[in-house]
Amino acid sequence: MKVRFWGVRGSIPAPGPETNRYGGNTSCVSITTATGGLVIIDMGTGLMHLGATLMASAFGKGAGRAAILLSHTHWDHIQGLGFFPPVFVPGNEITLWGPGGSDHVLEGILEGQMDPNFSPLQTLKNFSASFEIRAVQVGVPFEVQGLTVTARLHPHGGTSALAFRLEEAGRVFVYASDVGYADGVPDAESIAFYRGADVLLHDTTYKPEDQATRRNRGFSAYDEACAAARAAGVGRLVTFHYDQDYTDDDVDGIVASCRALLAGTAIEVVPAREGDELAI
Amino acid sequence: MVIRFWGVRGSIPVPGRATNRYGGNTSCVEVRPKGEPPIIIDAGTGIRKLGKLLLEESFGDGRGKASILISHTHWDHVQGLPFFSPLYRAGNEVHVFARERDVHLEAVFSQQHDAPYFPVPLSAMHATMQFHGVSEGASFDIGRAKVTSARLNHPSVAIAYRVDADGASVVYCSDTAPFSDMILAHEFVERPPSGILPLALLEELAEMRAGVVALAKNADLLIYDTQFTPEEYKKQPHWGHSRPDDAIEIAMAAGAKRLCLYHHAPMRSDDANDAILAGTRAAAQAAGARFEVMSAYEGLEVTVGDA
């Protein structure tokens, strides 16, 4: 698996020189499989830039195939969809897997984004590509693009978000963004879900001092992410979903703090940065 | 009256090095008549930073009052509203003006806050919010400022606003297609039309153009949608955006004193925007225009009349 970061920011895109190094686009990660399959996780504004790149490949000719895994439907995880050029090329086939419990409910939520009041597209039916929407069955492994995927429902403030565990030939990548543990302590079931991952991408929205006043928002502080990584014995921890008000220097601080907290363990800390690629 | 630009981008926010100078936030302009509360035009992502700054004024202790004029409710013009800090302080008063439609405006704005999309419902905002429907062409007062409006040529219909205060005027004219090739309204248009427009539609377009020219009459500052290059417009005339030449033509017809290019395409780099500005200045001069041409960037501040 090759993991690439297209958007690493939480809540709302944060343009400006102060976010140039890590990037200001909202959540979007791509995974290229060993056999060249494409899996995309989340559809923040980073998706537009991934889509522009894909147009130079089979997606530009209407022969592209991709799966999208959607953690939840908050704006910062879906707002790139209408700007993803491959959906406007007939012949492309995209299958989206997400929350909601039923295909119909999930489709209704995604349709809401295209409502004529808000979008000139008016409806998902105006996509020219095949765009299939399927609700994930939590805990039941399924196959996408040759990967085995398992989803788990995490607490996320007043709602929940899906975490995904992707496996290919014994290698494991876990995506766990937008998770806020009760009392800030990663629970045993979450740890079991992360266990043995080669790479754990984990929500590190906040510094602990900001988390103290914002716990109800349903995000993690970096120390909670480190605790999860340590308890689960993962190989690498990827920091992700930085608060929109954090500058590059703030994120440098988060990364340095994670490295300090995990010093003496075998866990490597890798910051998610737009454009970076990680081989697993 | 002071005009400040907080978001100058169209369609979608575009963070990154290529947009550092002009800015990557979507549409938001602050209009400040002298000694009056802010009149904010559009609530794209640029409104987030404006909101934070307003907390340092009376909005911080819940005594602020703001009006927000919405050109239309496409995402790039409303997506910053849930992140507008003054809404989270009790006592603040925020008036939202948008085009009247067959659904109650509060219901439209509530949708953006629905549970699947955002954690905080609109009804939980601590500030007092009031929604005001604006019919195309309507006039109303906000404090000492006089606001007038006109219909634009855009999918689902957008409206332009003119604010007159302190003996000066600013006109915000985004988003609109030129008034020549097709009429954009509530139907979905999949591809550019072919053939000749029926006379009735040409007359309707001429009327719409006349309304915009009248709105911009002698404006001290005309802010105008120039998202497209001529080549881009040829491919997407049905997307509802104009070219710099369209802005020059309207500004000349209206006798505007300054023209500000606005609603930059998301993938337009700073260098490309520089080139468009230089080209537009040359074209305006060649056309005999007597107004100054500028291009909107985040942080740009323009004073018209008394300030």
Coordinates of C-alpha atoms in Angstrom, one line a residue:
Chain A
M1 CA 0.0 0.0 0.0
K2 CA 1.1 3.5 -0.8
V3 CA -0.6 6.2 1.3
R4 CA -0.7 9.7 0.1
F5 CA -2.0 12.8 1.9
W6 CA -4.2 15.3 0.0
G7 CA -5.9 17.1 2.9
V8 CA -4.8 16.9 6.5
R9 CA -6.8 19.7 8.2
G10 CA -9.9 19.5 10.4
S11 CA -13.2 21.4 10.3
I12 CA -12.7 24.0 7.6
P13 CA -10.0 24.6 5.0
A14 CA -7.4 27.0 6.3
P15 CA -5.6 28.9 3.5
G16 CA -2.7 31.2 4.2
P17 CA 1.1 31.3 4.4
E18 CA 0.9 30.0 8.0
T19 CA -0.4 26.6 6.7
N20 CA 1.9 26.2 3.7
R21 CA 4.1 23.4 5.0
Y22 CA 1.5 21.0 6.3
G23 CA -1.3 22.2 4.1
G24 CA -4.7 23.8 4.6
N25 CA -7.0 21.3 2.8
T26 CA -9.6 19.3 4.7
S27 CA -9.4 15.5 5.0
C28 CA -8.5 13.3 2.1
V29 CA -6.1 10.4 1.9
S30 CA -5.4 8.0 -1.1
I31 CA -4.2 4.4 -1.0
T32 CA -2.7 2.8 -4.0
T33 CA -2.6 -1.0 -3.7
A34 CA 0.1 -3.3 -4.8
T35 CA -1.9 -4.2 -7.9
G36 CA -2.6 -0.5 -8.8
G37 CA -6.1 -0.3 -7.2
L38 CA -7.2 3.0 -5.8
V39 CA -8.9 3.6 -2.4
I40 CA -9.7 7.1 -1.2
I41 CA -10.6 7.9 2.4
D42 CA -12.7 11.0 3.0
M43 CA -13.7 13.7 0.6
G44 CA -12.5 17.0 2.1
T45 CA -11.2 19.7 -0.2
G46 CA -8.0 17.7 -0.8
L47 CA -10.1 15.5 -3.0
M48 CA -10.2 18.2 -5.7
H49 CA -6.4 18.1 -6.1
L50 CA -6.3 14.3 -6.1
G51 CA -9.0 14.3 -8.8
A52 CA -7.0 16.8 -10.9
T53 CA -4.0 14.4 -10.8
L54 CA -6.2 11.4 -11.6
M55 CA -7.5 13.0 -14.8
A56 CA -4.0 12.3 -16.4
S57 CA -4.7 8.6 -15.8
A58 CA -7.5 6.2 -16.8
F59 CA -10.0 8.5 -15.1
G60 CA -9.5 11.1 -17.8
K61 CA -10.6 8.6 -20.4
G62 CA -13.5 7.1 -18.5
A63 CA -11.8 3.9 -17.6
G64 CA -11.0 4.7 -14.0
R65 CA -12.1 2.5 -11.0
A66 CA -12.0 3.6 -7.4
A67 CA -13.5 3.0 -4.0
I68 CA -14.2 5.8 -1.5
L69 CA -14.4 5.1 2.2
L70 CA -16.2 7.8 4.1
S71 CA -15.6 8.1 7.8
H72 CA -18.7 10.4 8.4
T73 CA -20.6 13.1 6.6
H74 CA -19.5 16.3 8.4
W75 CA -18.7 19.0 5.8
D76 CA -14.9 18.8 6.1
H77 CA -15.1 15.2 5.0
I78 CA -17.5 15.5 2.0
Q79 CA -17.1 19.1 0.7
G80 CA -14.7 18.1 -2.1
L81 CA -17.1 15.7 -3.8
G82 CA -18.7 18.2 -6.2
F83 CA -15.2 19.2 -7.3
F84 CA -13.8 15.8 -8.1
P85 CA -13.4 15.8 -11.9
P86 CA -13.6 12.0 -12.3
V87 CA -17.3 12.0 -11.4
F88 CA -18.0 14.0 -14.6
V89 CA -16.4 11.6 -17.0
P90 CA -18.8 8.9 -18.3
G91 CA -17.4 5.4 -18.0
N92 CA -15.6 5.9 -14.6
E93 CA -16.9 3.6 -11.9
I94 CA -16.7 4.8 -8.3
T95 CA -18.2 3.0 -5.3
L96 CA -18.5 4.9 -2.0
W97 CA -18.8 3.1 1.3
G98 CA -19.9 5.1 4.3
P99 CA -22.0 5.4 7.5
G100 CA -25.7 5.8 7.9
G101 CA -26.7 2.2 8.2
S102 CA -28.6 2.0 4.9
D103 CA -27.7 2.9 1.3
H104 CA -30.8 5.0 1.1
V105 CA -30.0 7.1 4.2
L106 CA -26.4 7.7 3.1
E107 CA -27.5 8.7 -0.4
G108 CA -30.0 11.1 1.0
I109 CA -27.4 12.8 3.1
L110 CA -25.0 13.1 0.2
E111 CA -27.9 14.4 -2.0
G112 CA -28.4 17.2 0.6
Q113 CA -25.0 18.6 -0.4
M114 CA -26.1 18.9 -4.0
D115 CA -29.5 20.6 -3.2
P116 CA -30.2 23.3 -5.7
N117 CA -30.1 25.9 -2.9
F118 CA -26.5 25.1 -2.4
S119 CA -25.0 23.6 -5.5
P120 CA -25.4 24.1 -9.2
L121 CA -25.2 20.3 -9.7
Q122 CA -28.7 20.0 -8.1
T123 CA -28.4 16.3 -7.6
L124 CA -25.9 13.4 -7.6
K125 CA -27.8 12.1 -10.6
N126 CA -26.0 14.7 -12.7
F127 CA -22.7 12.9 -12.2
S128 CA -21.7 11.3 -15.5
A129 CA -19.7 8.5 -14.0
S130 CA -21.2 5.5 -12.2
F131 CA -21.4 6.5 -8.5
E132 CA -22.7 3.7 -6.3
I133 CA -23.4 4.4 -2.7
R134 CA -23.3 1.7 -0.1
A135 CA -23.6 1.7 3.7
V136 CA -20.9 -0.1 5.6
Q137 CA -21.8 -2.9 7.9
V138 CA -19.8 -2.2 11.0
G139 CA -17.5 -5.1 12.0
V140 CA -18.1 -7.1 8.9
P141 CA -15.0 -7.3 6.6
F142 CA -15.5 -6.4 3.0
E143 CA -13.3 -6.3 -0.1
V144 CA -12.6 -3.1 -2.1
Q145 CA -10.0 -2.8 -4.8
G146 CA -8.3 -6.0 -3.6
L147 CA -8.0 -4.8 0.0
T148 CA -9.8 -6.3 3.0
V149 CA -11.5 -3.5 5.0
T150 CA -13.1 -3.6 8.4
A151 CA -15.0 -0.6 9.8
R152 CA -15.6 0.3 13.4
L153 CA -17.9 3.0 14.8
H154 CA -16.1 5.5 17.1
P155 CA -17.5 8.2 19.4
H156 CA -17.2 11.6 17.8
G157 CA -18.8 14.2 20.0
G158 CA -22.6 14.0 19.8
T159 CA -22.3 11.6 16.9
S160 CA -20.0 8.9 15.6
A161 CA -17.5 8.3 12.8
L162 CA -16.2 5.2 11.1
A163 CA -12.6 4.1 11.6
F164 CA -11.2 1.8 8.9
R165 CA -8.7 -1.0 9.0
L166 CA -7.2 -1.9 5.6
E167 CA -5.3 -5.1 5.1
E168 CA -3.2 -6.3 2.1
A169 CA -0.9 -9.3 2.2
G170 CA -0.4 -9.1 5.9
R171 CA 0.2 -5.3 5.9
V172 CA -2.2 -3.1 7.9
F173 CA -3.2 0.5 7.7
V174 CA -5.7 2.0 10.1
Y175 CA -7.5 5.3 9.6
A176 CA -8.9 6.7 12.8
S177 CA -9.8 10.4 12.4
D178 CA -12.4 12.3 14.2
V179 CA -12.5 10.2 17.4
G180 CA -13.0 11.5 20.9
Y181 CA -12.7 8.9 23.6
A182 CA -14.8 9.1 26.7
D183 CA -12.6 10.9 29.4
G184 CA -9.8 11.0 26.8
V185 CA -8.8 7.3 27.4
P186 CA -8.6 5.0 24.3
D187 CA -10.9 2.1 25.2
A188 CA -9.9 -1.6 24.9
E189 CA -12.0 -2.2 21.8
S190 CA -10.4 0.6 19.9
I191 CA -7.0 -0.6 20.9
A192 CA -7.9 -4.1 19.7
F193 CA -9.0 -2.5 16.4
Y194 CA -5.6 -0.8 16.0
R195 CA -3.5 -3.7 17.3
G196 CA -0.5 -4.6 15.2
A197 CA -1.1 -1.9 12.5
D198 CA 2.0 -1.1 10.5
V199 CA 0.6 2.4 10.3
L200 CA -2.0 4.0 12.5
L201 CA -3.3 7.3 11.2
H202 CA -4.9 8.9 14.3
D203 CA -6.8 12.1 15.0
T204 CA -4.4 14.7 16.6
T205 CA -6.7 17.7 16.3
Y206 CA -5.6 19.4 19.6
K207 CA -2.9 20.1 22.0
P208 CA -3.9 18.9 25.5
E209 CA -4.4 22.5 26.8
D210 CA -7.0 23.1 24.0
Q211 CA -8.6 19.7 24.4
A212 CA -9.3 20.6 28.1
T213 CA -11.9 23.1 27.1
R214 CA -13.2 21.4 23.9
R215 CA -13.6 17.7 24.9
N216 CA -17.3 17.8 23.9
R217 CA -16.3 18.4 20.3
G218 CA -15.2 14.7 19.9
F219 CA -11.6 15.0 18.8
S220 CA -8.3 13.7 20.2
A221 CA -5.4 15.5 21.6
Y222 CA -2.0 14.3 20.5
D223 CA -1.3 12.6 23.9
E224 CA -4.4 10.5 23.5
A225 CA -3.2 9.4 20.0
C226 CA 0.2 8.5 21.5
A227 CA -1.5 6.5 24.2
A228 CA -3.5 4.6 21.6
A229 CA -0.4 3.9 19.4
R230 CA 1.6 2.7 22.4
A231 CA -1.2 0.4 23.8
A232 CA -1.8 -1.1 20.3
G233 CA 1.9 -1.6 19.6
V234 CA 1.7 -0.1 16.1
G235 CA 4.7 0.5 13.9
R236 CA 4.2 4.1 12.9
L237 CA 1.8 6.8 14.1
V238 CA 0.6 9.4 11.6
T239 CA -0.6 12.7 13.1
F240 CA -3.7 14.1 11.3
H241 CA -6.7 16.5 11.2
Y242 CA -5.0 19.5 12.7
D243 CA -7.1 22.3 14.1
Q244 CA -7.9 25.0 11.5
D245 CA -6.3 27.7 13.8
Y246 CA -3.0 25.9 14.2
T247 CA -0.1 27.3 12.2
D248 CA 2.7 25.1 10.8
D249 CA 4.8 26.0 13.9
D250 CA 2.0 24.7 16.1
V251 CA 1.9 21.4 14.2
D252 CA 5.7 21.2 14.4
G253 CA 5.1 21.3 18.2
I254 CA 2.5 18.5 18.1
V255 CA 4.9 16.3 16.1
A256 CA 7.8 17.0 18.4
S257 CA 5.6 16.3 21.5
C258 CA 4.5 13.0 20.0
R259 CA 8.1 12.0 19.4
A260 CA 9.0 12.9 23.0
L261 CA 6.0 11.0 24.4
L262 CA 6.9 7.9 22.3
A263 CA 10.7 8.1 22.9
G264 CA 12.0 4.7 24.0
T265 CA 9.4 2.8 22.1
A266 CA 9.8 1.5 18.5
I267 CA 7.0 3.7 17.3
E268 CA 8.0 6.2 14.6
V269 CA 6.0 9.4 14.4
V270 CA 5.2 10.6 10.8
P271 CA 3.3 13.9 10.4
A272 CA 0.6 13.9 7.7
R273 CA 1.6 16.6 5.2
E274 CA -0.1 17.4 1.9
G275 CA 1.7 15.8 -0.9
D276 CA 3.7 13.3 1.2
E277 CA 3.6 9.6 0.4
L278 CA 4.2 6.7 2.8
A279 CA 4.9 3.2 1.7
I280 CA 3.6 0.3 3.8
Chain B
M1 CA -16.9 53.9 4.2
V2 CA -14.3 51.3 4.3
I3 CA -14.4 48.0 2.3
R4 CA -12.2 45.1 3.3
F5 CA -11.8 41.8 1.5
W6 CA -11.7 38.6 3.6
G7 CA -12.3 36.0 0.8
V8 CA -11.9 36.6 -2.9
R9 CA -12.1 33.1 -4.3
G10 CA -14.9 31.3 -6.1
S11 CA -16.2 27.7 -6.0
I12 CA -14.0 26.2 -3.2
P13 CA -11.3 27.3 -0.8
V14 CA -7.8 26.7 -2.1
P15 CA -5.0 26.7 0.5
G16 CA -1.4 26.5 -0.7
R17 CA 1.6 28.4 -1.7
A18 CA 0.1 29.2 -5.2
T19 CA -2.6 31.4 -3.5
N20 CA -0.6 33.0 -0.7
R21 CA -0.8 36.6 -2.1
Y22 CA -4.4 36.8 -3.3
G23 CA -5.7 34.3 -0.7
G24 CA -7.6 31.0 -0.9
N25 CA -10.7 31.8 1.1
T26 CA -14.1 31.9 -0.6
S27 CA -16.2 35.0 -0.9
C28 CA -16.6 37.5 1.9
V29 CA -16.4 41.3 1.9
E30 CA -16.9 43.7 4.8
V31 CA -18.4 47.1 4.3
R32 CA -18.1 49.6 7.1
P33 CA -20.0 52.8 6.9
K34 CA -18.4 55.4 9.2
G35 CA -19.2 54.6 12.8
E36 CA -21.7 51.9 11.9
P37 CA -21.8 48.2 12.5
P38 CA -20.4 45.9 9.8
I39 CA -22.4 45.1 6.6
I40 CA -20.9 41.8 5.5
I41 CA -21.5 40.6 1.9
D42 CA -21.4 36.8 1.6
A43 CA -20.3 34.3 4.1
G44 CA -17.7 32.1 2.4
T45 CA -14.7 30.8 4.4
G46 CA -13.3 34.3 4.6
I47 CA -15.9 35.2 7.3
R48 CA -14.1 33.0 9.8
K49 CA -11.2 35.4 10.3
L50 CA -13.4 38.4 10.2
G51 CA -15.5 36.9 13.0
K52 CA -12.5 36.4 15.1
L53 CA -11.5 40.0 14.7
L54 CA -15.1 41.2 15.5
L55 CA -14.8 39.4 18.9
E56 CA -12.3 42.1 19.8
E57 CA -15.1 44.7 19.3
S58 CA -18.5 44.8 21.0
F59 CA -19.2 41.3 19.6
G60 CA -16.8 39.9 22.3
D61 CA -19.2 40.8 25.1
G62 CA -22.4 40.2 23.3
R63 CA -23.2 43.7 22.2
G64 CA -22.5 43.5 18.5
K65 CA -24.8 43.9 15.6
A66 CA -24.0 42.8 12.1
S67 CA -25.9 42.4 8.8
I68 CA -24.9 39.8 6.3
L69 CA -26.1 40.2 2.7
I70 CA -26.0 36.9 0.8
S71 CA -25.7 37.1 -3.0
H72 CA -26.9 33.5 -3.2
T73 CA -26.7 30.4 -1.1
H74 CA -24.2 28.3 -3.2
W75 CA -21.7 26.7 -0.8
D76 CA -18.8 29.1 -1.5
H77 CA -21.0 32.0 -0.3
V78 CA -22.4 30.5 2.9
Q79 CA -19.9 27.8 4.1
G80 CA -18.2 30.1 6.5
L81 CA -21.3 31.0 8.5
P82 CA -21.1 28.0 11.0
F83 CA -17.6 29.2 11.8
F84 CA -18.6 32.9 12.4
S85 CA -17.6 33.3 16.1
P86 CA -20.1 36.2 16.9
L87 CA -23.0 33.7 16.5
Y88 CA -21.7 31.8 19.5
R89 CA -22.1 34.8 21.9
A90 CA -25.4 35.5 23.5
G91 CA -26.6 39.1 23.0
N92 CA -25.1 39.6 19.5
E93 CA -27.6 40.4 16.8
V94 CA -27.1 39.1 13.3
H95 CA -29.4 39.9 10.4
V96 CA -29.1 37.7 7.3
F97 CA -30.5 39.0 4.1
A98 CA -30.9 36.6 1.1
R99 CA -33.1 36.2 -2.0
E100 CA -36.6 35.3 -1.1
R101 CA -37.6 31.8 -2.3
D102 CA -40.5 29.4 -1.8
V103 CA -38.9 27.9 1.3
H104 CA -38.4 29.9 4.5
L105 CA -34.9 31.3 4.6
E106 CA -34.2 30.0 8.1
A107 CA -35.0 26.5 6.9
V108 CA -32.5 26.9 4.0
F109 CA -29.7 28.1 6.4
S110 CA -30.6 25.4 9.0
Q111 CA -29.8 22.7 6.5
Q112 CA -26.1 23.6 6.6
H113 CA -26.2 22.9 10.4
D114 CA -28.2 19.6 10.2
A115 CA -26.8 16.8 12.3
P116 CA -25.3 14.7 9.4
Y117 CA -23.2 17.8 8.3
F118 CA -22.3 19.9 11.4
P119 CA -22.3 19.3 15.1
V120 CA -24.1 22.5 16.2
P121 CA -27.7 23.1 15.0
L122 CA -28.6 26.6 13.8
S123 CA -31.1 26.8 16.6
A124 CA -28.3 26.4 19.2
M125 CA -26.6 29.6 18.1
H126 CA -26.5 31.9 21.1
A127 CA -26.8 35.2 19.1
T128 CA -30.1 36.4 18.0
M129 CA -30.5 35.7 14.3
Q130 CA -33.1 37.1 12.0
F131 CA -33.6 36.2 8.3
H132 CA -34.9 38.7 5.8
G133 CA -36.1 37.8 2.4
V134 CA -34.9 40.1 -0.4
S135 CA -36.9 40.3 -3.6
E136 CA -34.9 41.1 -6.7
G137 CA -34.7 44.8 -7.1
A138 CA -35.7 45.6 -3.5
S139 CA -34.3 48.5 -1.5
F140 CA -33.9 48.8 2.3
D141 CA -32.0 50.6 4.9
I142 CA -29.4 49.2 7.3
G143 CA -28.7 52.0 9.8
R144 CA -27.6 55.0 7.8
A145 CA -26.8 52.9 4.8
K146 CA -29.1 52.4 1.9
V147 CA -29.0 49.0 0.2
T148 CA -30.4 48.3 -3.2
S149 CA -30.3 45.1 -5.2
A150 CA -30.6 43.7 -8.7
R151 CA -30.9 40.3 -10.3
L152 CA -27.9 38.5 -11.7
N153 CA -27.5 35.8 -14.4
H154 CA -26.5 32.7 -12.4
P155 CA -27.8 29.2 -11.7
S156 CA -30.6 29.4 -9.1
V157 CA -30.3 33.2 -9.4
A158 CA -27.9 35.5 -7.5
I159 CA -28.5 39.1 -6.6
A160 CA -26.1 42.1 -6.7
Y161 CA -26.1 44.6 -3.9
R162 CA -25.3 48.3 -3.8
V163 CA -24.5 50.0 -0.5
D164 CA -24.7 53.8 -0.3
A165 CA -23.3 55.6 2.8
D166 CA -21.0 58.4 3.7
G167 CA -21.6 60.1 0.3
A168 CA -20.2 57.1 -1.5
S169 CA -21.2 53.8 -2.9
V170 CA -19.9 50.2 -3.4
V171 CA -21.5 47.6 -5.7
Y172 CA -21.0 43.9 -5.2
C173 CA -21.8 42.1 -8.4
S174 CA -21.0 38.3 -8.0
D175 CA -21.8 35.7 -9.4
T176 CA -23.1 36.4 -12.9
A177 CA -22.7 35.3 -16.4
P178 CA -22.6 38.0 -19.1
F179 CA -26.0 39.1 -20.3
S180 CA -25.6 37.9 -23.9
D181 CA -25.6 34.2 -24.5
M182 CA -28.1 32.5 -22.2
I183 CA -30.4 33.0 -19.2
L184 CA -29.6 31.0 -16.1
A185 CA -32.3 30.4 -13.6
H186 CA -33.7 27.4 -11.8
E187 CA -33.3 24.7 -14.4
F188 CA -30.2 22.5 -14.5
V189 CA -28.2 23.2 -17.7
E190 CA -26.0 20.3 -18.5
R191 CA -24.2 21.7 -21.5
P192 CA -23.9 25.1 -23.4
P193 CA -26.9 25.8 -25.6
S194 CA -26.6 25.9 -29.3
G195 CA -28.6 27.9 -31.8
I196 CA -30.0 31.4 -31.7
L197 CA -31.7 32.8 -28.6
P198 CA -35.4 33.6 -29.0
L199 CA -36.2 37.3 -29.0
A200 CA -38.1 37.1 -25.7
L201 CA -35.0 35.8 -23.9
L202 CA -32.8 38.4 -25.5
E203 CA -35.1 41.1 -24.2
E204 CA -35.1 39.5 -20.8
L205 CA -31.2 39.6 -20.8
A206 CA -31.2 43.2 -21.9
E207 CA -33.5 44.1 -19.1
M208 CA -31.3 42.2 -16.6
R209 CA -28.2 44.0 -17.9
A210 CA -29.9 47.4 -17.7
G211 CA -30.8 46.6 -14.0
V212 CA -27.2 45.9 -13.2
V213 CA -25.9 49.0 -15.1
A214 CA -28.4 51.1 -13.2
L215 CA -27.4 49.6 -9.9
A216 CA -23.7 50.3 -10.6
K217 CA -24.4 53.9 -11.9
N218 CA -21.5 56.1 -10.8
A219 CA -20.4 53.6 -8.2
D220 CA -17.2 54.5 -6.4
L221 CA -16.2 50.9 -6.3
L222 CA -17.6 48.1 -8.5
I223 CA -16.7 44.6 -7.4
Y224 CA -17.3 42.2 -10.3
D225 CA -17.2 38.5 -10.9
T226 CA -14.3 37.8 -13.3
Q227 CA -13.8 34.1 -12.6
F228 CA -13.3 33.1 -16.3
T229 CA -10.8 33.7 -19.0
P230 CA -12.4 34.0 -22.5
E231 CA -11.3 30.4 -23.3
E232 CA -12.8 29.1 -20.1
Y233 CA -16.0 31.0 -20.7
K234 CA -16.4 29.4 -24.2
K235 CA -16.4 25.9 -22.6
Q236 CA -18.6 26.8 -19.6
P237 CA -21.0 29.7 -20.4
H238 CA -23.6 27.8 -18.4
W239 CA -21.7 28.0 -15.1
G240 CA -22.7 31.6 -14.6
H241 CA -19.5 33.6 -14.4
S242 CA -18.0 36.5 -16.4
R243 CA -14.7 37.5 -18.0
P244 CA -12.7 40.7 -17.3
D245 CA -14.0 42.2 -20.6
D246 CA -17.6 41.8 -19.4
A247 CA -16.7 43.7 -16.2
I248 CA -15.0 46.5 -18.2
E249 CA -18.1 46.8 -20.4
I250 CA -20.5 47.1 -17.5
A251 CA -18.2 49.4 -15.5
M252 CA -18.0 51.7 -18.6
A253 CA -21.7 51.7 -19.2
A254 CA -22.3 52.5 -15.5
G255 CA -19.6 55.1 -15.2
A256 CA -18.1 53.3 -12.2
K257 CA -15.0 55.0 -10.7
R258 CA -13.1 51.9 -9.8
L259 CA -13.4 48.3 -10.9
C260 CA -12.3 45.4 -8.7
L261 CA -11.8 42.0 -10.2
Y262 CA -13.3 39.3 -7.9
H263 CA -14.3 35.7 -7.4
H264 CA -11.1 34.3 -8.7
A265 CA -11.1 30.7 -10.1
P266 CA -9.9 28.2 -7.6
M267 CA -7.0 26.9 -9.6
R268 CA -5.8 30.4 -10.6
S269 CA -2.4 31.0 -9.2
D270 CA -1.2 34.3 -7.9
D271 CA 1.0 34.8 -10.9
A272 CA -1.9 34.0 -13.3
N273 CA -4.0 36.6 -11.4
D274 CA -1.2 39.2 -11.7
A275 CA -1.3 38.6 -15.5
I276 CA -5.1 38.9 -15.7
L277 CA -4.9 42.2 -13.8
A278 CA -2.2 43.6 -16.1
G279 CA -4.2 42.4 -19.2
T280 CA -7.4 43.9 -17.9
R281 CA -5.8 47.3 -17.1
A282 CA -4.4 47.4 -20.7
A283 CA -7.8 46.4 -22.1
A284 CA -9.6 49.0 -20.1
Q285 CA -7.2 51.7 -21.2
A286 CA -7.5 50.6 -24.8
A287 CA -11.3 50.8 -24.5
G288 CA -10.9 54.4 -23.2
A289 CA -12.0 53.6 -19.7
R290 CA -11.3 56.3 -17.1
F291 CA -11.6 54.1 -14.1
E292 CA -8.9 52.4 -12.1
V293 CA -8.7 48.6 -12.2
M294 CA -7.7 46.5 -9.2
S295 CA -7.9 42.9 -8.3
A296 CA -9.3 41.7 -5.0
Y297 CA -6.9 40.0 -2.5
E298 CA -7.4 39.0 1.1
G299 CA -6.5 42.0 3.2
L300 CA -7.2 44.6 0.5
E301 CA -8.8 47.7 2.1
V302 CA -10.5 50.4 0.0
T303 CA -11.9 53.7 1.3
V304 CA -14.6 55.5 -0.5
G305 CA -16.2 58.8 0.6
D306 CA -15.8 59.7 4.3
A307 CA -14.2 57.2 6.6

